[in-house]
Coordinates of C-alpha atoms in Angstrom, one line a residue:
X1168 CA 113.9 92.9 77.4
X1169 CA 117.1 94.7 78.6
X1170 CA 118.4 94.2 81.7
X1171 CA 117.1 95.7 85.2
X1172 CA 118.8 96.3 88.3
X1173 CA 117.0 97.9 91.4
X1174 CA 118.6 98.2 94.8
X1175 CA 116.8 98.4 98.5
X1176 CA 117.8 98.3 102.0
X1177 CA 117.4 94.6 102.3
X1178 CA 118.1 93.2 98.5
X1179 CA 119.5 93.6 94.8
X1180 CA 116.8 92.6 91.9
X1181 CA 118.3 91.8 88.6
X1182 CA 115.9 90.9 85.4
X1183 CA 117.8 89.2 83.0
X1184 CA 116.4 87.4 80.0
X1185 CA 113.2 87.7 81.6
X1186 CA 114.6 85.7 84.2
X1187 CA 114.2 87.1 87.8
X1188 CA 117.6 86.8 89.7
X1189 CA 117.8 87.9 93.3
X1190 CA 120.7 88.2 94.7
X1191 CA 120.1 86.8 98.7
X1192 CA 119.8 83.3 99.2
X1193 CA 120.7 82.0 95.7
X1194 CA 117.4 81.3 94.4
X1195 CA 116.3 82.3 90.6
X1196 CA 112.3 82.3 90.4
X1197 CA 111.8 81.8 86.1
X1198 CA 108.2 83.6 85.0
X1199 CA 107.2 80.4 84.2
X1200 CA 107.5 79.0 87.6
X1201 CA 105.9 82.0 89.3
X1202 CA 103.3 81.7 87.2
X1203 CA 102.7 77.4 88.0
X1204 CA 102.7 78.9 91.6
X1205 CA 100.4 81.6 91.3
X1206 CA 96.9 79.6 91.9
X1207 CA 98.4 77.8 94.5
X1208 CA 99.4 80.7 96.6
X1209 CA 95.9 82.1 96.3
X1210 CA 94.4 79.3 97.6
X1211 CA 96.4 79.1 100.3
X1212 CA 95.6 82.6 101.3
X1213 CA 98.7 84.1 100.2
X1214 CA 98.0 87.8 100.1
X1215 CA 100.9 88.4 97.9
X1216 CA 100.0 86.6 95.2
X1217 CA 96.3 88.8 95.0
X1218 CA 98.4 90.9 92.4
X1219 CA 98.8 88.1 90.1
X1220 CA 95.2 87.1 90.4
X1221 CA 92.6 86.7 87.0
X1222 CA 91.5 90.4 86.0
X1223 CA 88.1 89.5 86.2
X1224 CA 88.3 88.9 90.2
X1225 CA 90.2 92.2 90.3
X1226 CA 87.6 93.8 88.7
X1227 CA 84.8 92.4 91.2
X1228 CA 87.3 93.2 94.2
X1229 CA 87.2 96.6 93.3
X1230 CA 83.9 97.5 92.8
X1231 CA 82.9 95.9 96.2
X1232 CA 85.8 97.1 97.8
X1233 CA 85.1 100.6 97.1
X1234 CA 81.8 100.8 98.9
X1235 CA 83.2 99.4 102.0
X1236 CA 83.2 102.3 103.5
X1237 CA 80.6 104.1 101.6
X1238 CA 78.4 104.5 105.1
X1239 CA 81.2 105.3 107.4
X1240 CA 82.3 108.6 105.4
X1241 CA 78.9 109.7 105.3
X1242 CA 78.0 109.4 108.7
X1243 CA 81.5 111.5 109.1
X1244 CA 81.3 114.3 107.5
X1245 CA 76.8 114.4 108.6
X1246 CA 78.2 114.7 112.3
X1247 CA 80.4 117.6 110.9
X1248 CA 78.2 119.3 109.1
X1249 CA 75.5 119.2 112.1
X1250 CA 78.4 120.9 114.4
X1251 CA 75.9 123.8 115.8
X1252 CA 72.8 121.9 115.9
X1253 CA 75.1 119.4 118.1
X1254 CA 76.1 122.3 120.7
X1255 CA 72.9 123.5 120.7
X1256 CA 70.7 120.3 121.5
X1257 CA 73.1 118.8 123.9
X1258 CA 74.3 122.0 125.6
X1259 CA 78.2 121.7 124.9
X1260 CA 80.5 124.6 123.7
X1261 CA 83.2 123.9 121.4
X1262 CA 86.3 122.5 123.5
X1263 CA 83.7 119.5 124.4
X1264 CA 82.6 119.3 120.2
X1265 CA 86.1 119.0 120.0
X1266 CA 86.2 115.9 122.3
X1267 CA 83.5 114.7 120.3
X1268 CA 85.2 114.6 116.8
X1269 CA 88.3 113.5 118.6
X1270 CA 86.2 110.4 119.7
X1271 CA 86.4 108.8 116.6
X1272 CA 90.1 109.6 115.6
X1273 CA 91.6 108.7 119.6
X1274 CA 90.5 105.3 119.0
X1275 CA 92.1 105.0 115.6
X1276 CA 95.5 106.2 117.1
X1277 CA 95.8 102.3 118.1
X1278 CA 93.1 100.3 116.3
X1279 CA 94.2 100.6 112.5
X1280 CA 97.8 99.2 113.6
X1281 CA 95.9 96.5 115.2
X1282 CA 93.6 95.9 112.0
X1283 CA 96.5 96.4 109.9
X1284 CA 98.6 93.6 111.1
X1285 CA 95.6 91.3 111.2
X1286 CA 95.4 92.0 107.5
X1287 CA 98.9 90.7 106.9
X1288 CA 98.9 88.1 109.0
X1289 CA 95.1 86.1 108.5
X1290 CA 93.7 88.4 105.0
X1291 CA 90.7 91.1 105.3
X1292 CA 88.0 88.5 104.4
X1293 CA 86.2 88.5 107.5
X1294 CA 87.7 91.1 109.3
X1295 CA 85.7 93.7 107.1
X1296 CA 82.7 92.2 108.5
X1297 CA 83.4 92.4 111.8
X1298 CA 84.5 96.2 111.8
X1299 CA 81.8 97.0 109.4
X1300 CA 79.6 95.5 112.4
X1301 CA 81.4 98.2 114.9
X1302 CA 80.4 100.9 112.0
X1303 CA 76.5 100.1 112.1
X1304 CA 76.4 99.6 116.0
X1305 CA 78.2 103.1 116.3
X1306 CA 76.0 104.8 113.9
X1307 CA 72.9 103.3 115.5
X1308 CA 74.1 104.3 119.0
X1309 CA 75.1 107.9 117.7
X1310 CA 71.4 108.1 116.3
X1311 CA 70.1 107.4 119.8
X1312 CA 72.2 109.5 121.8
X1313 CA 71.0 112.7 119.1
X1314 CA 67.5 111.7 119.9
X1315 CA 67.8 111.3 123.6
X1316 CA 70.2 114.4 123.8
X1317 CA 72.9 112.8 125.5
X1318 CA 76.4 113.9 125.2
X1319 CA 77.7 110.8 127.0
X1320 CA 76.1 108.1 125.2
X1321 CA 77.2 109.9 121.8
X1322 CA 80.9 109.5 123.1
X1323 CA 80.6 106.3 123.6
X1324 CA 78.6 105.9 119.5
X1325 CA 81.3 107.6 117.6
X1326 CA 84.0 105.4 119.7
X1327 CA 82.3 102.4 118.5
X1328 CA 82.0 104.2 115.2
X1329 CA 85.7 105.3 115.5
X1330 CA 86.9 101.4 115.9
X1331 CA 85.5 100.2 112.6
X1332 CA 85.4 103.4 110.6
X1333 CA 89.2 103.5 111.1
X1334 CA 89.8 99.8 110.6
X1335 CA 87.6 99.4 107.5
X1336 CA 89.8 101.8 105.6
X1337 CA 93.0 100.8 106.2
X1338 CA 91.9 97.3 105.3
X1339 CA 90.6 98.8 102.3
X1340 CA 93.6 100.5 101.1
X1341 CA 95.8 97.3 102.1
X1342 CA 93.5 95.0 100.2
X1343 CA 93.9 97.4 97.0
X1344 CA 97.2 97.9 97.5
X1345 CA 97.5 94.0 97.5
X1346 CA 95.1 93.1 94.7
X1347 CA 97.2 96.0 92.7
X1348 CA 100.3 96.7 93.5
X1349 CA 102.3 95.5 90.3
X1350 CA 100.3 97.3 88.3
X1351 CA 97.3 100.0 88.4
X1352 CA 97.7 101.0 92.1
X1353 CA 97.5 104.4 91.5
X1354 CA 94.5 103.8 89.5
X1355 CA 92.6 101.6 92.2
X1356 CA 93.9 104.0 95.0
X1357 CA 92.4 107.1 93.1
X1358 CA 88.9 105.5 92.7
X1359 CA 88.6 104.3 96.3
X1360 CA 89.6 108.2 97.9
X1361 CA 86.7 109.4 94.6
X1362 CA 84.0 107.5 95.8
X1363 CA 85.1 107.9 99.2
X1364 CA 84.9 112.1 99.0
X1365 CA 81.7 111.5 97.3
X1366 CA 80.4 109.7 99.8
X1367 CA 81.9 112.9 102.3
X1368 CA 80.5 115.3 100.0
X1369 CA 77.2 114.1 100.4
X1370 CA 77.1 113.7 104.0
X1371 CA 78.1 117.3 104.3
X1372 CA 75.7 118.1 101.4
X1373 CA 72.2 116.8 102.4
X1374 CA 72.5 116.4 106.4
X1375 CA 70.9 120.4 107.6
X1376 CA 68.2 120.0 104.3
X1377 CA 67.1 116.4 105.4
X1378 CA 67.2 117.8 109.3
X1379 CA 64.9 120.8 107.9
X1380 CA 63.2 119.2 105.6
X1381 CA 61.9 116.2 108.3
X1382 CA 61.8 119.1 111.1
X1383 CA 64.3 116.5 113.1
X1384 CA 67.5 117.2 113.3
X1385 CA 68.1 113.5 114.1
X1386 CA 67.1 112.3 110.9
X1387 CA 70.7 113.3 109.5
X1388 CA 72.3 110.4 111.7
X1389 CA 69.5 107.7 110.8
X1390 CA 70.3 108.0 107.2
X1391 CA 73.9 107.8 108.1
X1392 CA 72.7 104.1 110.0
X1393 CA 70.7 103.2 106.6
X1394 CA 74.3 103.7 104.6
X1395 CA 75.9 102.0 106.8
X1396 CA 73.9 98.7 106.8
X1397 CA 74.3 99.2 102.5
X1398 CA 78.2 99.1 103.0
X1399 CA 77.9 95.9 105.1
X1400 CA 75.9 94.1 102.1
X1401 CA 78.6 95.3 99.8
X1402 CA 81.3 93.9 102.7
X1403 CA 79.6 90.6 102.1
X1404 CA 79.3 90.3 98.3
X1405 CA 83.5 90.5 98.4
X1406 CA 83.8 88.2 100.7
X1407 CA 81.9 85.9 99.0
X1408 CA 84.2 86.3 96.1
X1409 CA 87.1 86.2 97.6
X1410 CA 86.0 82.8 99.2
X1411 CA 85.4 81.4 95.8
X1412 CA 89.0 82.4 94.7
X1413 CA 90.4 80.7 97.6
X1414 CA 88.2 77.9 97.5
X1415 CA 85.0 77.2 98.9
X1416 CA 86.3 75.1 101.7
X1417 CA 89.3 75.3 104.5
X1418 CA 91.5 72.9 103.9
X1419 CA 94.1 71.3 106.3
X1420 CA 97.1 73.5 104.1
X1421 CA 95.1 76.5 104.7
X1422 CA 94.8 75.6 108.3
X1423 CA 98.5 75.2 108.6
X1424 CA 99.5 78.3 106.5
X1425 CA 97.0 80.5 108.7
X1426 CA 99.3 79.3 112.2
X1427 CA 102.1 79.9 110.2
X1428 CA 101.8 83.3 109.3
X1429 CA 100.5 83.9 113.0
X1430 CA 104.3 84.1 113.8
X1431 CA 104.2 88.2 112.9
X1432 CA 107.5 89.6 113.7
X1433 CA 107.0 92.8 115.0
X1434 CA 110.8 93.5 115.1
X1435 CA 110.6 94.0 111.6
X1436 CA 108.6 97.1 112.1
X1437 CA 111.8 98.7 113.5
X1438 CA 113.4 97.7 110.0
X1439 CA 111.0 99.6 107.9
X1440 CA 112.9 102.3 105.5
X1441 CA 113.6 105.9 106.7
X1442 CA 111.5 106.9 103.6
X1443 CA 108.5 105.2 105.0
X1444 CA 108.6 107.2 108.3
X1445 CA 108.9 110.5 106.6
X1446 CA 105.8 109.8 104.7
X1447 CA 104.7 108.8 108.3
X1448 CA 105.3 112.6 109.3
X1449 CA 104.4 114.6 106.4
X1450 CA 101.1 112.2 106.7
X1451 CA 101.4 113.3 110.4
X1452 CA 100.5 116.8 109.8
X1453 CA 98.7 117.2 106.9
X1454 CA 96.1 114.8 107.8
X1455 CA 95.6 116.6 111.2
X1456 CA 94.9 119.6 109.0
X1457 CA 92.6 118.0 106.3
X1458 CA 90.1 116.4 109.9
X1459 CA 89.8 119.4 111.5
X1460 CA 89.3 121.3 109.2
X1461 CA 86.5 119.0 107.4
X1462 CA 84.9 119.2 111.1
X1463 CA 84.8 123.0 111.8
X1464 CA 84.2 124.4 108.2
X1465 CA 80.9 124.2 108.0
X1466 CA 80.8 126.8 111.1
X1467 CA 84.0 128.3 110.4
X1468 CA 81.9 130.0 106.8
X1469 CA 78.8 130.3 109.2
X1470 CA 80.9 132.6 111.7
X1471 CA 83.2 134.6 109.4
X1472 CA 80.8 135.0 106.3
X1473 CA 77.7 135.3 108.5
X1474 CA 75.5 133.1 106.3
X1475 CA 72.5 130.8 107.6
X1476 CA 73.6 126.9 108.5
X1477 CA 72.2 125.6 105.4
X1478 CA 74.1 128.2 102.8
X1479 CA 77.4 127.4 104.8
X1480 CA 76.7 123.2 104.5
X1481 CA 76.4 124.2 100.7
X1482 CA 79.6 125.7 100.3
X1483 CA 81.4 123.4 102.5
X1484 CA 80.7 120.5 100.8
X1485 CA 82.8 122.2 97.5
X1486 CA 85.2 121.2 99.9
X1487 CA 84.8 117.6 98.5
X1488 CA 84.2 118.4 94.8
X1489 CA 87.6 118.2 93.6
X1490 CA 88.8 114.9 95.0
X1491 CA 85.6 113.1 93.7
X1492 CA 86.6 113.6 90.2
X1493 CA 90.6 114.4 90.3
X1494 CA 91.2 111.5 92.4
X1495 CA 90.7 109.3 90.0
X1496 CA 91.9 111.2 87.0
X1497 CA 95.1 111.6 89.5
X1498 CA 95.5 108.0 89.8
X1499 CA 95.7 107.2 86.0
X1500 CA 98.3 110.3 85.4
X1501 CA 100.5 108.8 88.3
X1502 CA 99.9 105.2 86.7
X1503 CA 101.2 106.7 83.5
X1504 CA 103.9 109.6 84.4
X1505 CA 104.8 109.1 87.9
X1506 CA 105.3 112.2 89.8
X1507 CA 103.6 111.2 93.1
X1508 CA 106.2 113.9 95.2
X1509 CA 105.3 116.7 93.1
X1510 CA 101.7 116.2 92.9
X1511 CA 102.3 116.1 96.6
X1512 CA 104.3 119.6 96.4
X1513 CA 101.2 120.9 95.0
X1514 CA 98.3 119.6 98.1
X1515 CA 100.7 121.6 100.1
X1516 CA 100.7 124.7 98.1
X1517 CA 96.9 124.9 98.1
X1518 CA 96.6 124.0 101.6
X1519 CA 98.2 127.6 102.3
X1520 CA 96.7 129.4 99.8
X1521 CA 93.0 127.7 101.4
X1522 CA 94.1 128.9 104.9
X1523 CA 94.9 132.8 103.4
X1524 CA 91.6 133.0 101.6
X1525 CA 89.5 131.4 104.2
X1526 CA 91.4 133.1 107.1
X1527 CA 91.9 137.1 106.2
X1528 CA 90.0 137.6 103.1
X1529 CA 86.2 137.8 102.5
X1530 CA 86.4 136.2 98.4
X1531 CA 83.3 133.9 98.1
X1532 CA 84.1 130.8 100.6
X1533 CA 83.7 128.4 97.7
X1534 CA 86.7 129.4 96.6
X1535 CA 88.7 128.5 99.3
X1536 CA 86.8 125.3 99.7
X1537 CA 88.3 124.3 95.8
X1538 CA 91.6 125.3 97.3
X1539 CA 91.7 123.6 100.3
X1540 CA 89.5 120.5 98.3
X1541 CA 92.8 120.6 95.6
X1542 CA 94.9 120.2 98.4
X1543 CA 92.5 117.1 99.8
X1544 CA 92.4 115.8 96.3
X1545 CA 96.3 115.5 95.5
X1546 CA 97.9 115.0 99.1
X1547 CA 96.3 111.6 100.1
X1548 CA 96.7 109.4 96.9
X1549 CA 100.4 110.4 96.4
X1550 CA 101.1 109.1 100.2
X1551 CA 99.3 106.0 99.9
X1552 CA 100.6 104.8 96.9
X1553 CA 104.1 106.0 97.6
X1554 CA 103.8 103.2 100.8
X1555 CA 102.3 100.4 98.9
X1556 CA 105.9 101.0 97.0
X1557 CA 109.1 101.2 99.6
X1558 CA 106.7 98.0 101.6
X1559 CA 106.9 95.0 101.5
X1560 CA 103.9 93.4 100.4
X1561 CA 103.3 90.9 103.2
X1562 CA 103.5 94.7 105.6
X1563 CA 101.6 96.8 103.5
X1564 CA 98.8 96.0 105.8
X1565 CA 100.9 96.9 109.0
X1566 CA 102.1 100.1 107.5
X1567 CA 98.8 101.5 106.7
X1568 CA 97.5 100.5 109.4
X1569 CA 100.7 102.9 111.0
X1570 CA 100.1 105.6 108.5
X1571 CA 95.7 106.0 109.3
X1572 CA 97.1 105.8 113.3
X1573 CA 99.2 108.5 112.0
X1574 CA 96.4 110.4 110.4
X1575 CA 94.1 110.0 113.7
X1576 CA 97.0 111.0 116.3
X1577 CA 97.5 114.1 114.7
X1578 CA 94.1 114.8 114.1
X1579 CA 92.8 113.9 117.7
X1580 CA 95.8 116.4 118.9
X1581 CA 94.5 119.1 116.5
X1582 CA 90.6 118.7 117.5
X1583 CA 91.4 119.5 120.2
X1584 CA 93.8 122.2 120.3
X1585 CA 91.7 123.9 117.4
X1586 CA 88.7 124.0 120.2
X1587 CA 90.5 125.5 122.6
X1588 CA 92.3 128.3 120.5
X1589 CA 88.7 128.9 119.5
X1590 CA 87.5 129.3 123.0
X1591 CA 90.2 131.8 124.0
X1592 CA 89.7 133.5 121.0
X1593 CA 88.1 137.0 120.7
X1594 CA 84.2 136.3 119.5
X1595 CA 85.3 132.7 119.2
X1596 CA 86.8 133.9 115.7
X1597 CA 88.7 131.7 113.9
X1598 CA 91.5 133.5 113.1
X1599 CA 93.9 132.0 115.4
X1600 CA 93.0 128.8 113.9
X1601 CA 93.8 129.6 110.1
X1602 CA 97.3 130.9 111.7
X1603 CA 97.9 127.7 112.9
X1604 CA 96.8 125.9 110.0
X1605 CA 99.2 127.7 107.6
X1606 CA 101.9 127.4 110.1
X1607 CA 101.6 123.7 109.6
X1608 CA 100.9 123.7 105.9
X1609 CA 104.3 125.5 105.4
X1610 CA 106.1 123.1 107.4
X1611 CA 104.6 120.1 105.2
X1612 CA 105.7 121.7 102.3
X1613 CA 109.3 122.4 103.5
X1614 CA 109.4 118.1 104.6
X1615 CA 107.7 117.5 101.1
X1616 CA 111.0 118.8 99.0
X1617 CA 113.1 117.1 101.9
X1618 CA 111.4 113.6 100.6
X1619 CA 112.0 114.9 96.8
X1620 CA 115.5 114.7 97.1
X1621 CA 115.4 111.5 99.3
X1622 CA 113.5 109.3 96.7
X1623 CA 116.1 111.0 93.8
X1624 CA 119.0 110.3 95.5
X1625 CA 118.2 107.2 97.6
X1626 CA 115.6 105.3 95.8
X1627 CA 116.6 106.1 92.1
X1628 CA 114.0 108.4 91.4
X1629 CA 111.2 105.4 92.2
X1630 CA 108.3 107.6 93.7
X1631 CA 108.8 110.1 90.3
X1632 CA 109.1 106.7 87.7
X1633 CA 106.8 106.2 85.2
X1634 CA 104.6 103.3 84.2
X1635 CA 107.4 101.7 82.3
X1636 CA 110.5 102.0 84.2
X1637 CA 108.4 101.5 87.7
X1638 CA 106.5 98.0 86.2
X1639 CA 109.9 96.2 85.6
X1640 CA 111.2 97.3 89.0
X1641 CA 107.9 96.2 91.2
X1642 CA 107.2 93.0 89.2
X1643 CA 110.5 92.5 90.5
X1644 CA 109.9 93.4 94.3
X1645 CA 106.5 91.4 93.9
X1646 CA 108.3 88.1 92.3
X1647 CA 110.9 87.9 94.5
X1648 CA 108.5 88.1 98.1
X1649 CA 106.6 85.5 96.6
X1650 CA 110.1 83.6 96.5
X1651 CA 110.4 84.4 100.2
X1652 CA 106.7 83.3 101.0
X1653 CA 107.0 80.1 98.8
X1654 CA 109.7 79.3 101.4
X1655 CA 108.1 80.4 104.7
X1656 CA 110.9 83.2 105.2
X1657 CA 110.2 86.7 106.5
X1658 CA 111.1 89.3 103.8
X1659 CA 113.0 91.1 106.3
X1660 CA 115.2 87.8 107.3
X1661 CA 118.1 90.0 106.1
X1662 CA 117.7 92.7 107.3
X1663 CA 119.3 94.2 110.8
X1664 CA 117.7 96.6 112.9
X1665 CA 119.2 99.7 113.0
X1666 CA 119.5 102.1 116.0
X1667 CA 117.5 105.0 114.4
X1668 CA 114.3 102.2 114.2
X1669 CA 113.5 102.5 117.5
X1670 CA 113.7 106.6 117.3
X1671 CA 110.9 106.9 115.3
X1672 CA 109.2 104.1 117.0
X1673 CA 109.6 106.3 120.1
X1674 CA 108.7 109.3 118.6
X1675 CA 105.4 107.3 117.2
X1676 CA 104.3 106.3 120.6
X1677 CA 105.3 110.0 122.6
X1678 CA 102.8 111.2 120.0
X1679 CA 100.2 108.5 120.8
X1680 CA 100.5 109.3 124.3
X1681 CA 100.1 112.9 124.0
X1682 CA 96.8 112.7 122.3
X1683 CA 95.3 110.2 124.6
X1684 CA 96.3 112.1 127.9
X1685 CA 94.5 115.5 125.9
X1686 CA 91.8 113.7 125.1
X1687 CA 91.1 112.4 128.8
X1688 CA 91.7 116.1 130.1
X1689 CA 89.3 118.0 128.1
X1690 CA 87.0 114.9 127.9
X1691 CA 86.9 115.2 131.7
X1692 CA 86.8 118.6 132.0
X1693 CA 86.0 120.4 129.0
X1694 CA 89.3 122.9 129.4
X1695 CA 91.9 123.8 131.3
X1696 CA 92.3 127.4 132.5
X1697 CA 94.0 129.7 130.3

């Protein structure tokens, strides 16, 4: 094999003679001796070394994986869909729906970091139990508080719900991304967001036919608790798995590597890459746009296309259509050609054209459901994947867990925001709403060629590679951590902190604090005077 050479902030990779020389610390790792070291990493819960694991454990830690959050997505996108049967049963106008969808996402502005970093340092075994608990006990409280007709107790449901539903997918994308990363990411990545909008789809779908068909509205959210319970059976087939992998008991090594990785450095999250934290921001926005947009368009076609509740469910749910199928078709063309920054060029093209069509014209709303479901198709899997790259593997789990806080900052700040421009808008029209959307969606775009010519110049095209020039150079990355974790060292060790670290740090938490302080306000008050 001819030689390779890849450069990053903290290291220089050489492969040479298929010999793995790196050029901190000294230390050559041969294939042969990374592959002696392989099982033993595994069962000592090294997380790292999931990528090098037997196919046929990849191939059960997929399938279970998937459906992790199979119950959570559904019980989602049902709550959106049943947006006027809400307001109307518990008496709240759309400023205090907003609070309501916000519920879930002002949680996750803390929690996924939280779940993220558990990931990294004790593995997602467990955890996903525990957080696919918080999902069942949320859903089951959410049903109660719908039958009751209490606005307060359905707050509190969809927090509950908010802490696992958030948690359980960035634990599920960090687990992929671990199992995966060498190879097939884009692959994995693509089926979990397929069966995860087909799991959104159908919440949107079937929750106003089951509420008419039963002649209880309510019935929408006790299906939602049935999925849910389906997801935690699933939860526990992978653990199982995973268990057998490891070993099917604790030894004293595990013991001792478990308090040793307890030693998380959160200083290295200051020496994350600038490319990570411009993801962070296009993620920022764009994901704020995608949320609120999945919870008002069910009533957003209702109001400016007058059609019944039922007719306007229908349509919305084409907002999911794409991503169930090009998701994963997506995944195998980036495994194969690359081009994760242009695919993301193109999610923000159809965002804008989704916001025109829905927003000023009167062309059938399934077509600006494709558009905007285009958008929702091709944005999400080139982000993901593009972090499970410039990471190391040992934070993949702390930087999605950064990136979904991200997602829920921006979205609980736009809930919100999108109410009350609703509220203050003529006939409650949506028209100041779609402005705002395609302000936003224009500004993503503009940061999208920004990172372009970031990755090209910075990161030798990495994010654009194909499968064969982008294989050598992550084998690479991979085989060289597991040098570091063979040792005990932190994969930053090397790096310095550098002043512009604790900007976007700062910049991270201003945000945070912005959308909890909204979210008390209206919460407390339902508005402010305008």
């Amino acid at each position: 094999m001819a030689d390779a050479k890849y450069k990053t902030d903290s290291a220089n990779y050489t492969m040479q003679n298929d010999q793995l020389i790196v050029s901190e610390n000294s230390n050559v790792y041969t294939d042969k001796k990374l592959e002696e070291d392989n099982q033993e990493h595994i069962s000592h819960g090294g997380d790292t070394a999931l990528a090098n694991a037997p196919w046929q454990y990849k191939m059960v830690a997929l399938v279970t994986a998937l459906l992790f959050p199979l119950g959570s997505h559904f019980a989602g996108s049902a709550l959106s869909a049943m947006k006027t049967p809400i307001k109307t049963y518990l008496a709240i106008d759309n400023t205090r729906y907003g609070v309501l969808a916000s519920a879930v996402s002002i949680i996750n502005t803390i929690f996924p970091i939280a779940g993220g970093v558990f990931i990294d340092m004790f593995g997602s075994v467990w955890g996903t139990l525990a957080v696919n608990f918080m999902i069942i006990l949320g859903s089951l409280l959410t049903a109660i508080a719908a039958k009751i007709q209490s606005f307060p107790l359905m707050i509190v449901g969809r927090i509950f719900f908010g802490i696992g539903s958030g948690l359980i997918v960035t634990m599920q994308e960090s687990l992929l991304s671990k199992w995966f990363r060498t190879e097939h990411l884009a692959v994995a990545i693509g089926l979990q967001l397929s069966i995860s909008r087909l799991s959104t789809f159908l919440g949107t779908l079937v929750a106003n036919p089951i509420a008419k068909a039963t002649d209880d509205w309510v019935w929408a959210f006790w299906l939602s608790f049935i999925l849910c319970g389906f997801s935690i059976f699933m939860n526990l087939v992978y653990a199982l798995v995973v268990k057998h992998l490891r070993g099917k008991v604790v030894t004293k090594e595990e013991i001792q590597h478990m308090k040793a990785k307890r030693t998380f450095r959160w200083r290295s999250i200051l020496k994350f890459p600038t490319i990570y934290w411009h993801i962070i921001l296009i993620e920022f926005i764009f994901a704020a746009v995608w949320s609120s947009f999945q919870t008002i368009s069910t009533e957003l076609i209702q109001v400016h296309f007058g059609t019944t509740s039922i007719l306007a469910g229908y349509k919305a749910s084409a907002s999911q259509a794409v991503p169930i199928a090009a998701t994963a078709i997506l995944g195998v063309v980036m495994d194969y050609f690359g081009y994760r920054i242009s695919i993301l060029l193109i999610s923000a093209i159809f965002l804008m054209l989704s916001s025109g069509v829905l927003g000023w014209t009167y062309v059938d709303a399934t077509v600006g459901m494709i558009f905007y479901s285009i958008s929702l198709a091709f944005g999400p899997i080139a982000m993901i994947t593009s972090i499970g790259m410039v990471l190391p593997s040992d934070y993949i789990g702390t930087g999605l867990g950064l990136y979904k806080s991200s997602n829920n900052i921006g979205s609980s700040i736009l809930d919100i925001v999108v109410g009350v421009i609703q509220d203050n808008t003529h006939n409650q029209a949506y028209t100041g709403v779609m402005i705002l959307y395609l302000a936003l969606g224009g500004i993503g775009f503009l940061l999208i060629l920004a990172l372009l010519l970031v990755q090209r110049f910075y990161y030798g095209n990495l994010l654009e590679a194909g499968r064969a020039q982008r294989t050598v150079i992550m084998k690479e990355i991979n085989d060289k951590e597991l040098g570091y974790t063979q040792q005990g060292l932190d994969v930053y060790s090397g790096v310095t902190v550098r002043p512009i670290g604790y900007v976007y740090v700062a910049i991270f938490c201003i945000c945070l604090l912005v959308a909890w302080v909204l979210f008390f306000v209206y919460a407390a008050t339902g508005g402010v005077g305008v």
